mmCIF file of N, CA and C in Angstrom:
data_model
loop_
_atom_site.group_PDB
_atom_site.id
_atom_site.type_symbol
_atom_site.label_atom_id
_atom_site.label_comp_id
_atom_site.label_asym_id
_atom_site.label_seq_id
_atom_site.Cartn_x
_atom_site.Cartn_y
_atom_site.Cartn_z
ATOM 1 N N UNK A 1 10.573 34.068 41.844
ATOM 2 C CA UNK A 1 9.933 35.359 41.978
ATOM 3 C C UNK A 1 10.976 36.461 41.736
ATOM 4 N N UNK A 2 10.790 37.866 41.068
ATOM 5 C CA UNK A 2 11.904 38.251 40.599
ATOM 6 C C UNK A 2 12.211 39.319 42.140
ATOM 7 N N UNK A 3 12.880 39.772 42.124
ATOM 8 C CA UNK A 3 13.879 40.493 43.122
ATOM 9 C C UNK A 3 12.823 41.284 43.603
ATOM 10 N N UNK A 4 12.570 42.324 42.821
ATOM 11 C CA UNK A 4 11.470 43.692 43.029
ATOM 12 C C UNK A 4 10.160 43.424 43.759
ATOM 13 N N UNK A 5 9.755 41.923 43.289
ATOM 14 C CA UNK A 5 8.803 42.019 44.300
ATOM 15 C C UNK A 5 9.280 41.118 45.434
ATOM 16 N N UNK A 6 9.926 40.628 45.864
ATOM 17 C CA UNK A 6 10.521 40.399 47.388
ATOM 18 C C UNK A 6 10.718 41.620 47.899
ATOM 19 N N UNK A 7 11.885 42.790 47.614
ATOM 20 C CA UNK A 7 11.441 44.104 47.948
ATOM 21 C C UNK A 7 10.212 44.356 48.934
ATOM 22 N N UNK A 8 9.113 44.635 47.258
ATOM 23 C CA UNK A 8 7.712 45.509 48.047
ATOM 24 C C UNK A 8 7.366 44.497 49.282
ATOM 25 N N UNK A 9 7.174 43.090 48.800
ATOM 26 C CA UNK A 9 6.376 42.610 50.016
ATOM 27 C C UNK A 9 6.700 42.652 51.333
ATOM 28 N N UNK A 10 8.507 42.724 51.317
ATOM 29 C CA UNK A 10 9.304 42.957 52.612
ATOM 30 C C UNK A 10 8.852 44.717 53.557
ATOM 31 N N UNK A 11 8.384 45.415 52.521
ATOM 32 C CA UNK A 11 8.646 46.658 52.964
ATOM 33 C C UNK A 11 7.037 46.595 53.063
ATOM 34 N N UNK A 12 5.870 46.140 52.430
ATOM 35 C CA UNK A 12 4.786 45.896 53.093
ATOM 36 C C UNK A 12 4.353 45.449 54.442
ATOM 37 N N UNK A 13 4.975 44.055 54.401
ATOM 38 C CA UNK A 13 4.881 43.251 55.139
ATOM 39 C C UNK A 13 5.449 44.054 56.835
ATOM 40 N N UNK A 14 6.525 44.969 56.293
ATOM 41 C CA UNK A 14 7.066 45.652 57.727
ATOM 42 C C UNK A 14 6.167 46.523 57.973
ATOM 43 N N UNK A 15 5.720 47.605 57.196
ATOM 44 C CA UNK A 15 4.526 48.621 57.104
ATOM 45 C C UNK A 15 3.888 48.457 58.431
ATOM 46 N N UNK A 16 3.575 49.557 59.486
ATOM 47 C CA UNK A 16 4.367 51.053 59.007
ATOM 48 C C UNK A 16 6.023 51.401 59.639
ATOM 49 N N UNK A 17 6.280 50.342 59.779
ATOM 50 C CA UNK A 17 7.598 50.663 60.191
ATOM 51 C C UNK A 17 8.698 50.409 58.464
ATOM 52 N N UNK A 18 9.873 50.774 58.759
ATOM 53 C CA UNK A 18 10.718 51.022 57.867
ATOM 54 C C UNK A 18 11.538 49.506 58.142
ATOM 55 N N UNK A 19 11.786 48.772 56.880
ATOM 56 C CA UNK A 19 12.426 47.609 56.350
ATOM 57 C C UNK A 19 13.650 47.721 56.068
ATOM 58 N N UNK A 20 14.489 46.870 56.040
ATOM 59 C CA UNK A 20 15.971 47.090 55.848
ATOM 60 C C UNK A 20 16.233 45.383 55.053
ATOM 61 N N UNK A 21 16.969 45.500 53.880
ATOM 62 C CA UNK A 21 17.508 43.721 53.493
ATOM 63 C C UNK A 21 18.793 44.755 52.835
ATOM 64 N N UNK A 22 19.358 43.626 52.041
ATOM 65 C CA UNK A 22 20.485 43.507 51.394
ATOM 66 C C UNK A 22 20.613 42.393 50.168
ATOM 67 N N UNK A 23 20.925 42.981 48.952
ATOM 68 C CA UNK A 23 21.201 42.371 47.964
ATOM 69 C C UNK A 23 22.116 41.982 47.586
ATOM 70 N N UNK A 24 22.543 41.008 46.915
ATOM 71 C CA UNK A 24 24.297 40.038 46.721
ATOM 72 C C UNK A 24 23.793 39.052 45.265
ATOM 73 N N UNK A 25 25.126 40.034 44.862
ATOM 74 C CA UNK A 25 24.795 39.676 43.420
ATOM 75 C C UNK A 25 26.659 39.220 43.313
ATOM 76 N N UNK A 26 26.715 40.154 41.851
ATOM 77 C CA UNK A 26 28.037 40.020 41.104
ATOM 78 C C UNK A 26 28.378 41.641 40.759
ATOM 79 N N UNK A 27 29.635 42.093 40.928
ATOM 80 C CA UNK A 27 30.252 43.501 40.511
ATOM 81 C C UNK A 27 30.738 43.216 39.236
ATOM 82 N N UNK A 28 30.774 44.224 38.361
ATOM 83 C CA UNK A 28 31.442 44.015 37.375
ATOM 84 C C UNK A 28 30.903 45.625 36.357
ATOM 85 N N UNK A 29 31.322 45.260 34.888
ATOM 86 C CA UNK A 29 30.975 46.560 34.162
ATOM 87 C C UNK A 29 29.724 46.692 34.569
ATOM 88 N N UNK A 30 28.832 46.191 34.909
ATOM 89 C CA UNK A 30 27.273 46.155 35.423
ATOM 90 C C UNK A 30 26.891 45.247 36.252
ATOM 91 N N UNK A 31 26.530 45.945 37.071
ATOM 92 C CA UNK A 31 26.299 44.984 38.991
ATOM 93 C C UNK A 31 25.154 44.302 38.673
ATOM 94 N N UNK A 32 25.199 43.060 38.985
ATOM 95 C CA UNK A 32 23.656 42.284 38.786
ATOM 96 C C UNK A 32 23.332 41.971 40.415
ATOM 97 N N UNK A 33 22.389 42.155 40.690
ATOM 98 C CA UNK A 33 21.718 41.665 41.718
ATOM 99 C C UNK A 33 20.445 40.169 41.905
ATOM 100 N N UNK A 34 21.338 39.318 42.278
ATOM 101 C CA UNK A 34 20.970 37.745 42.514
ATOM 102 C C UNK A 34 19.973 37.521 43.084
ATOM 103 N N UNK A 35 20.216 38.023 44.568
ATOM 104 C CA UNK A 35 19.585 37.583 46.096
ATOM 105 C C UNK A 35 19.287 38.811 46.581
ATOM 106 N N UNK A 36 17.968 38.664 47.404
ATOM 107 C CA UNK A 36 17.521 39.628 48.372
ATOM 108 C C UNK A 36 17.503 39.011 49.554
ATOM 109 N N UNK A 37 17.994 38.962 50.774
ATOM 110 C CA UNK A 37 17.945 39.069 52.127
ATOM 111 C C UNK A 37 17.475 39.814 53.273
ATOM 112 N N UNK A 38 15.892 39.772 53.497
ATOM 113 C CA UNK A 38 15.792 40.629 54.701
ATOM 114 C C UNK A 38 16.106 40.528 56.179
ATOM 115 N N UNK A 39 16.617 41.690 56.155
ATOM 116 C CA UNK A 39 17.236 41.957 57.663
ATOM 117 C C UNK A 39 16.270 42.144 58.516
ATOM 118 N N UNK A 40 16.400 42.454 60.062
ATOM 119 C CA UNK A 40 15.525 42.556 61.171
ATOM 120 C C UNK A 40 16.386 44.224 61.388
ATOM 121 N N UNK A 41 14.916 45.192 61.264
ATOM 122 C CA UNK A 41 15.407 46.440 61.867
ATOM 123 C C UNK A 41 15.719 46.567 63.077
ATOM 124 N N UNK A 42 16.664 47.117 64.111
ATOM 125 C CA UNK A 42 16.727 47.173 65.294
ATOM 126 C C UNK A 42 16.960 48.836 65.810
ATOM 127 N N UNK A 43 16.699 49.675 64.796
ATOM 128 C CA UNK A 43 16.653 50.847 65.072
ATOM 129 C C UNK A 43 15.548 50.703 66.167
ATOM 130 N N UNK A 44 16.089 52.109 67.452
ATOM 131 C CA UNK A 44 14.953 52.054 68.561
ATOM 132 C C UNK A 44 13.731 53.296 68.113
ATOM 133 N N UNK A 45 13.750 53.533 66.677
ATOM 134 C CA UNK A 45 12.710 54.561 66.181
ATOM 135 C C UNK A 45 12.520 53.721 65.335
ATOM 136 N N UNK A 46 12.132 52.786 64.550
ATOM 137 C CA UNK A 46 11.624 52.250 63.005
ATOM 138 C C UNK A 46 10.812 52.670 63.122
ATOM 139 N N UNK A 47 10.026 53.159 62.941
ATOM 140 C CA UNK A 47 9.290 53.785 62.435
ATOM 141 C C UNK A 47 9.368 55.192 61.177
ATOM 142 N N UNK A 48 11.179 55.376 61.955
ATOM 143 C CA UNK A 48 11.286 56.477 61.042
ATOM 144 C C UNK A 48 12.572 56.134 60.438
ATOM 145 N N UNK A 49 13.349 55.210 61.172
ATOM 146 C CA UNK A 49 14.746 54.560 60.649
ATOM 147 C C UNK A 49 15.070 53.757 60.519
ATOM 148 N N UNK A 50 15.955 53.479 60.010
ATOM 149 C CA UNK A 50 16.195 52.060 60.351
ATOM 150 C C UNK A 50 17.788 51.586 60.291
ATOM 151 N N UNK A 51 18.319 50.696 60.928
ATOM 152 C CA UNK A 51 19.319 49.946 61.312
ATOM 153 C C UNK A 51 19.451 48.590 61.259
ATOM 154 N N UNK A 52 20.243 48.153 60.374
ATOM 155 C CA UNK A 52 20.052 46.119 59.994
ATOM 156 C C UNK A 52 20.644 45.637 61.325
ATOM 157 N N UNK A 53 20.243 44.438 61.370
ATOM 158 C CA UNK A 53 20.943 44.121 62.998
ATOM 159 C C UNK A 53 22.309 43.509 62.514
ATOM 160 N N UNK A 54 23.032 43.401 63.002
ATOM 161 C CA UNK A 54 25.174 44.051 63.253
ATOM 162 C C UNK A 54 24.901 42.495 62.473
ATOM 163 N N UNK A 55 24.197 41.718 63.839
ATOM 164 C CA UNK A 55 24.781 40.238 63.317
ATOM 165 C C UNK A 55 23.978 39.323 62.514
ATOM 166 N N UNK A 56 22.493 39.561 61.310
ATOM 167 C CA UNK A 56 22.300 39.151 60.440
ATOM 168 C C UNK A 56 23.209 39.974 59.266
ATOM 169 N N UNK A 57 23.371 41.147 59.413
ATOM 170 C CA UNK A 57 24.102 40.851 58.013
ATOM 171 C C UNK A 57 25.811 40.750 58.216
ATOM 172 N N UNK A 58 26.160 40.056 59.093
ATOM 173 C CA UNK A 58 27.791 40.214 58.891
ATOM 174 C C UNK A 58 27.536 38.756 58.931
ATOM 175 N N UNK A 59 26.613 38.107 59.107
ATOM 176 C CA UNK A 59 26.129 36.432 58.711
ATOM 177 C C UNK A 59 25.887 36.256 57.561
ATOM 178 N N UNK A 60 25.247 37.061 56.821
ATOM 179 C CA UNK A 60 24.990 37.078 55.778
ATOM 180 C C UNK A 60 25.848 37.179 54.576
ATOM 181 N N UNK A 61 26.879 37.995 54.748
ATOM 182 C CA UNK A 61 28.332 38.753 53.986
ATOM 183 C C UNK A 61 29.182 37.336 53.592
ATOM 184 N N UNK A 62 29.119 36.688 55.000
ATOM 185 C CA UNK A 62 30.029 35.786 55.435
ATOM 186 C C UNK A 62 29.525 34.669 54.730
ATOM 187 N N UNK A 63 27.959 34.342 54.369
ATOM 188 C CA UNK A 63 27.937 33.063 53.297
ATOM 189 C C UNK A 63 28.010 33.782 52.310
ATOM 190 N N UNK A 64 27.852 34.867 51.515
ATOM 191 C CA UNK A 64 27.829 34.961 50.485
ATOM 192 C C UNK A 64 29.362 34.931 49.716
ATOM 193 N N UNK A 65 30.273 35.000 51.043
ATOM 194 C CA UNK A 65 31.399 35.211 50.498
ATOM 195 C C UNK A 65 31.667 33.156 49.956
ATOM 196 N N UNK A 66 30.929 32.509 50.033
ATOM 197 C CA UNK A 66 31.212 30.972 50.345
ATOM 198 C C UNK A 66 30.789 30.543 48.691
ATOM 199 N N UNK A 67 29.854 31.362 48.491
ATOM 200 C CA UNK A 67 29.193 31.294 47.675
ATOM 201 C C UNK A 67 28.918 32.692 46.150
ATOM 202 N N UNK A 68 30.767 33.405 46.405
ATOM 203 C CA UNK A 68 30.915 34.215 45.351
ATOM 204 C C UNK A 68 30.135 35.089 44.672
ATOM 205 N N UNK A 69 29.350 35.524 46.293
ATOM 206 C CA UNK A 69 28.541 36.422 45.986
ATOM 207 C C UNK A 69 28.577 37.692 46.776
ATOM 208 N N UNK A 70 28.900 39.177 46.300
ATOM 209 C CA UNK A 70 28.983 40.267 47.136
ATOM 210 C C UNK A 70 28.037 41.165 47.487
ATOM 211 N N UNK A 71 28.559 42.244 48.021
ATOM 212 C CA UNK A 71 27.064 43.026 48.417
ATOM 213 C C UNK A 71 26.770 43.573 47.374
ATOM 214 N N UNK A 72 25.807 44.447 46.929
ATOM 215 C CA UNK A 72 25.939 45.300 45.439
ATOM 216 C C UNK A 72 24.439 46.394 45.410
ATOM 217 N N UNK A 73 23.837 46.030 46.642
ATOM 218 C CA UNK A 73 22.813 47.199 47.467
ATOM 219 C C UNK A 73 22.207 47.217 48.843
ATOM 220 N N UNK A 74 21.924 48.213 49.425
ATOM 221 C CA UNK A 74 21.162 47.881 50.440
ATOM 222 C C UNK A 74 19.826 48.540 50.155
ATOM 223 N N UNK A 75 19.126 47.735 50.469
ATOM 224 C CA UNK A 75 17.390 48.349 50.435
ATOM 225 C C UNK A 75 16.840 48.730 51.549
ATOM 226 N N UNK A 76 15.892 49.766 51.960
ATOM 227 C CA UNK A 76 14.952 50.342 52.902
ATOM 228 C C UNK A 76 13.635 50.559 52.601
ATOM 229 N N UNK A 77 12.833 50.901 53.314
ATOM 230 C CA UNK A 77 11.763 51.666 53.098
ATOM 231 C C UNK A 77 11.577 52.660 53.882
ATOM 232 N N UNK A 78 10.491 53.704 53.326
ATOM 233 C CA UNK A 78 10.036 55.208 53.657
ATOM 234 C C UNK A 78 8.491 54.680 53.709
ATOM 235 N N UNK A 79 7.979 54.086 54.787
ATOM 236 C CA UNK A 79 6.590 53.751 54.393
ATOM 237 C C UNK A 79 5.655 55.200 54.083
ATOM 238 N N UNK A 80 6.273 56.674 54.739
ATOM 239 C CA UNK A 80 5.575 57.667 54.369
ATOM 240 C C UNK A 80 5.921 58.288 53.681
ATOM 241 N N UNK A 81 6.790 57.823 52.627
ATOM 242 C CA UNK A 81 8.145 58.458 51.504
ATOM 243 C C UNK A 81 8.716 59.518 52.173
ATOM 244 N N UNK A 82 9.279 60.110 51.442
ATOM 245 C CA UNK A 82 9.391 59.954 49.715
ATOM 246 C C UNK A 82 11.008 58.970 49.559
ATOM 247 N N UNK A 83 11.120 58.657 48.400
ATOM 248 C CA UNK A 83 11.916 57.717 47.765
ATOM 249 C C UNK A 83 13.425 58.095 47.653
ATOM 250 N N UNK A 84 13.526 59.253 48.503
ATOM 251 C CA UNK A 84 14.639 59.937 48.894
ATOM 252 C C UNK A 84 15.693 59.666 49.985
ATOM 253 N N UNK A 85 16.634 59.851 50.174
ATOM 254 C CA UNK A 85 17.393 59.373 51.279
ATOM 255 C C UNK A 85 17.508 60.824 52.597
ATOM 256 N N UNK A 86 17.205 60.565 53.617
ATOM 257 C CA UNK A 86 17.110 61.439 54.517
ATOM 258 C C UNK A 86 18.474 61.909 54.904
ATOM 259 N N UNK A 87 18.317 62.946 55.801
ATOM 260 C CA UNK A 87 19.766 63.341 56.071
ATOM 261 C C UNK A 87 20.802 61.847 57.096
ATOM 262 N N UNK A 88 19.528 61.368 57.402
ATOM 263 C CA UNK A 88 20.513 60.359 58.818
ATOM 264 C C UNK A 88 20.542 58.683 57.445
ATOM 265 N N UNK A 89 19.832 58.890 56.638
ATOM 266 C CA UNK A 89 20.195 57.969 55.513
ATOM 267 C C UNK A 89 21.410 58.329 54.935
ATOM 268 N N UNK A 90 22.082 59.188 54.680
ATOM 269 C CA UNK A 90 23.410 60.052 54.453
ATOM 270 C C UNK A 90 24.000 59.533 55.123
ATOM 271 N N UNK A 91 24.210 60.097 56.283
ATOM 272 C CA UNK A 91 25.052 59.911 57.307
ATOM 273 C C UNK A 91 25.875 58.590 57.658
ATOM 274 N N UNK A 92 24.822 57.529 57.652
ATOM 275 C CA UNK A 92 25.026 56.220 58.253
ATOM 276 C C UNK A 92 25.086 55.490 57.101
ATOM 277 N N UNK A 93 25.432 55.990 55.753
ATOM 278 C CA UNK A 93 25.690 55.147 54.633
ATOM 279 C C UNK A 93 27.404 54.781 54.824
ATOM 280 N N UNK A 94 27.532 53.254 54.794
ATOM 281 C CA UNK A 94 28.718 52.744 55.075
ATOM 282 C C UNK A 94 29.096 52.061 54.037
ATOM 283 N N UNK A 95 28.852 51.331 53.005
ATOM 284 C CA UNK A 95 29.025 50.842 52.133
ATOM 285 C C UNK A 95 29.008 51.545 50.682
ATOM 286 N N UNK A 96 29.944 51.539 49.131
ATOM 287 C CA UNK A 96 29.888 51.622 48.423
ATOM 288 C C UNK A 96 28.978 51.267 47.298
ATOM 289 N N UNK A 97 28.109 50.939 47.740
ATOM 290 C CA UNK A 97 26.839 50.164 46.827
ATOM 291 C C UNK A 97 25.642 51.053 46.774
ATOM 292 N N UNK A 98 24.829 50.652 46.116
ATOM 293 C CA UNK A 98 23.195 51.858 45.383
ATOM 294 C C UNK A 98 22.773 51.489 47.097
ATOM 295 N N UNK A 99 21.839 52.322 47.250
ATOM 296 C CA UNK A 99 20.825 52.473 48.330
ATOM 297 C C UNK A 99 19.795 52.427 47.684
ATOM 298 N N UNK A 100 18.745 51.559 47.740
ATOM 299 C CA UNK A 100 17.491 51.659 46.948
ATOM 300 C C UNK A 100 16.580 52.041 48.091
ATOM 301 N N UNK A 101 15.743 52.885 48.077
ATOM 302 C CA UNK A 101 14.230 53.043 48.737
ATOM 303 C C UNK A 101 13.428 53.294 48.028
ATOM 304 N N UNK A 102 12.217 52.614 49.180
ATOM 305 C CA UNK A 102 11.280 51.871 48.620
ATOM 306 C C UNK A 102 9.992 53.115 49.190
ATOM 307 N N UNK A 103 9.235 53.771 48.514
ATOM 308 C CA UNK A 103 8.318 54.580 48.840
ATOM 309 C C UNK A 103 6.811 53.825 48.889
ATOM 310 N N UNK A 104 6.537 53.643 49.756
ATOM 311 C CA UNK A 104 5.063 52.994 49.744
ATOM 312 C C UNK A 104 4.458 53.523 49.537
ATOM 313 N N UNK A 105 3.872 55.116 50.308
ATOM 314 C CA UNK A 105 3.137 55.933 49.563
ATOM 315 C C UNK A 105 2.177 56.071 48.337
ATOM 316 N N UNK A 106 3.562 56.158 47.361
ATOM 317 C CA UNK A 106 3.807 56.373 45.792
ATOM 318 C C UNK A 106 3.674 55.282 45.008
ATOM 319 N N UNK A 107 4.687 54.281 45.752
ATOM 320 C CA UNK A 107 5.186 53.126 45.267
ATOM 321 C C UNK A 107 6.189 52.985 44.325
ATOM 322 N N UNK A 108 6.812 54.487 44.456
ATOM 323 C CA UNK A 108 8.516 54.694 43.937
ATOM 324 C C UNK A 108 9.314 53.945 44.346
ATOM 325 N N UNK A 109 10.059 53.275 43.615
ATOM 326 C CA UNK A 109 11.699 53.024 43.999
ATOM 327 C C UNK A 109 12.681 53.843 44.032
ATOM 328 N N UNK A 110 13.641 54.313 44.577
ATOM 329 C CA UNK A 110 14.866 55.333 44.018
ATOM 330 C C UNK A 110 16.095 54.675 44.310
ATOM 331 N N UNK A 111 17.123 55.084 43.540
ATOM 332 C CA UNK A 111 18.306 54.634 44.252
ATOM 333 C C UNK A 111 19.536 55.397 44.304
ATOM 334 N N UNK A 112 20.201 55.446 45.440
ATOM 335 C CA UNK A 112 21.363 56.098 45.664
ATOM 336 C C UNK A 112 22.409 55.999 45.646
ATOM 337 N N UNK A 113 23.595 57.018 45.362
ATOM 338 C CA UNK A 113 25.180 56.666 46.037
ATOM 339 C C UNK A 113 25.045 57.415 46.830
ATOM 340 N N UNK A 114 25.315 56.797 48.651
ATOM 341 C CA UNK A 114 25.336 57.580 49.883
ATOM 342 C C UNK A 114 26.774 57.379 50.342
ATOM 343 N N UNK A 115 26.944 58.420 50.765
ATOM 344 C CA UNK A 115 26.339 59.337 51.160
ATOM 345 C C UNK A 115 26.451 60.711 49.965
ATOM 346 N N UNK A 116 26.875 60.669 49.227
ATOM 347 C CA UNK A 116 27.157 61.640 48.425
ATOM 348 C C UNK A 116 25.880 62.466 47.832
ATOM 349 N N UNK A 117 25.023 61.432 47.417
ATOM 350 C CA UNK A 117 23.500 61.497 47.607
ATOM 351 C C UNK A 117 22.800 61.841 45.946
ATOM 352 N N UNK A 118 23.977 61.018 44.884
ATOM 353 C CA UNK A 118 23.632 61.233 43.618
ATOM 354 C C UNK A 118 22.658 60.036 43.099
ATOM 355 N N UNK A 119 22.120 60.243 42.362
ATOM 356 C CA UNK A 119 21.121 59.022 41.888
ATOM 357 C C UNK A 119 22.148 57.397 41.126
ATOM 358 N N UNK A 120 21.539 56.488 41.703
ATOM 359 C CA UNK A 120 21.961 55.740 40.926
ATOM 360 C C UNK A 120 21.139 55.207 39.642
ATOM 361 N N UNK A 121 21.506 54.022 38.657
ATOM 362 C CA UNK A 121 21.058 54.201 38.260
ATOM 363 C C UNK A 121 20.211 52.483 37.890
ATOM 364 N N UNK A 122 19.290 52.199 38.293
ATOM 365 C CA UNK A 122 19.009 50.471 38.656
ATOM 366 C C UNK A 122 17.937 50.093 37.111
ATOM 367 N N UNK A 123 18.044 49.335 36.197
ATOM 368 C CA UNK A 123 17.608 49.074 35.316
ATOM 369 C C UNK A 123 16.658 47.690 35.480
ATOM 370 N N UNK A 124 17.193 46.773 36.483
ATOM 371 C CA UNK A 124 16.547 45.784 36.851
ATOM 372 C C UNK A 124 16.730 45.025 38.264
ATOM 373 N N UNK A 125 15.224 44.916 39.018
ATOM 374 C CA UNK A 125 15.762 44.457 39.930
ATOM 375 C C UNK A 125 14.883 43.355 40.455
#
């Protein structure tokens, strides 16, 4: 099944709360993205935020490293959009990788460099 729709169904399937996974691919002149992994939100608002829990994805990091595979996005959803990154999506961006959100709404994808908050640019996912 290709990547994009693991995505929607993850961010359905959470609906109406907000979804959180992580993708692990390969870096290089062009980041490919392999694997999707969904996380368990543990934000105490999902509904409007969200937070991956500490210890699925530092479990997660940790096989992929076994298996020569790195991070290369994190995904969310906005079940009430928009496909934008909020100010506390800014904020709490910790990693160097696209931020993709997922607008249910619409059914936009977008993707980011956070916190800086420029578009990235995802051709396939």
């Amino acid at each position: 099944m290709p990547l994009s729709q693991l995505l929607w169904q993850h961010a359905r399937r959470e609906a109406p709360l907000e979804c959180v996974g992580v993708l692990g691919g390969v870096q290089g002149a062009d980041w490919e993205a392999r694997v999707y992994v969904p996380l368990t939100n543990v934000d105490p608002l999902p509904s409007a935020r969200y937070q991956a829990d500490p210890a699925e994805l530092l479990g997660t990091l940790r096989r992929w490293r076994g298996q020569s595979l790195e991070l290369v996005g994190i995904f969310h959803s906005h079940p009430r959009g928009p496909a934008e990154p909020s100010e506390r999506d800014r904020q709490w961006a910790a990693y160097p990788v696209p931020y993709l959100i997922a607008d249910l709404r619409t059914e936009q994808l977008g993707a980011w460099w956070l916190p800086q908050g420029g578009t990235a640019e995802v051709t396939q996912v």
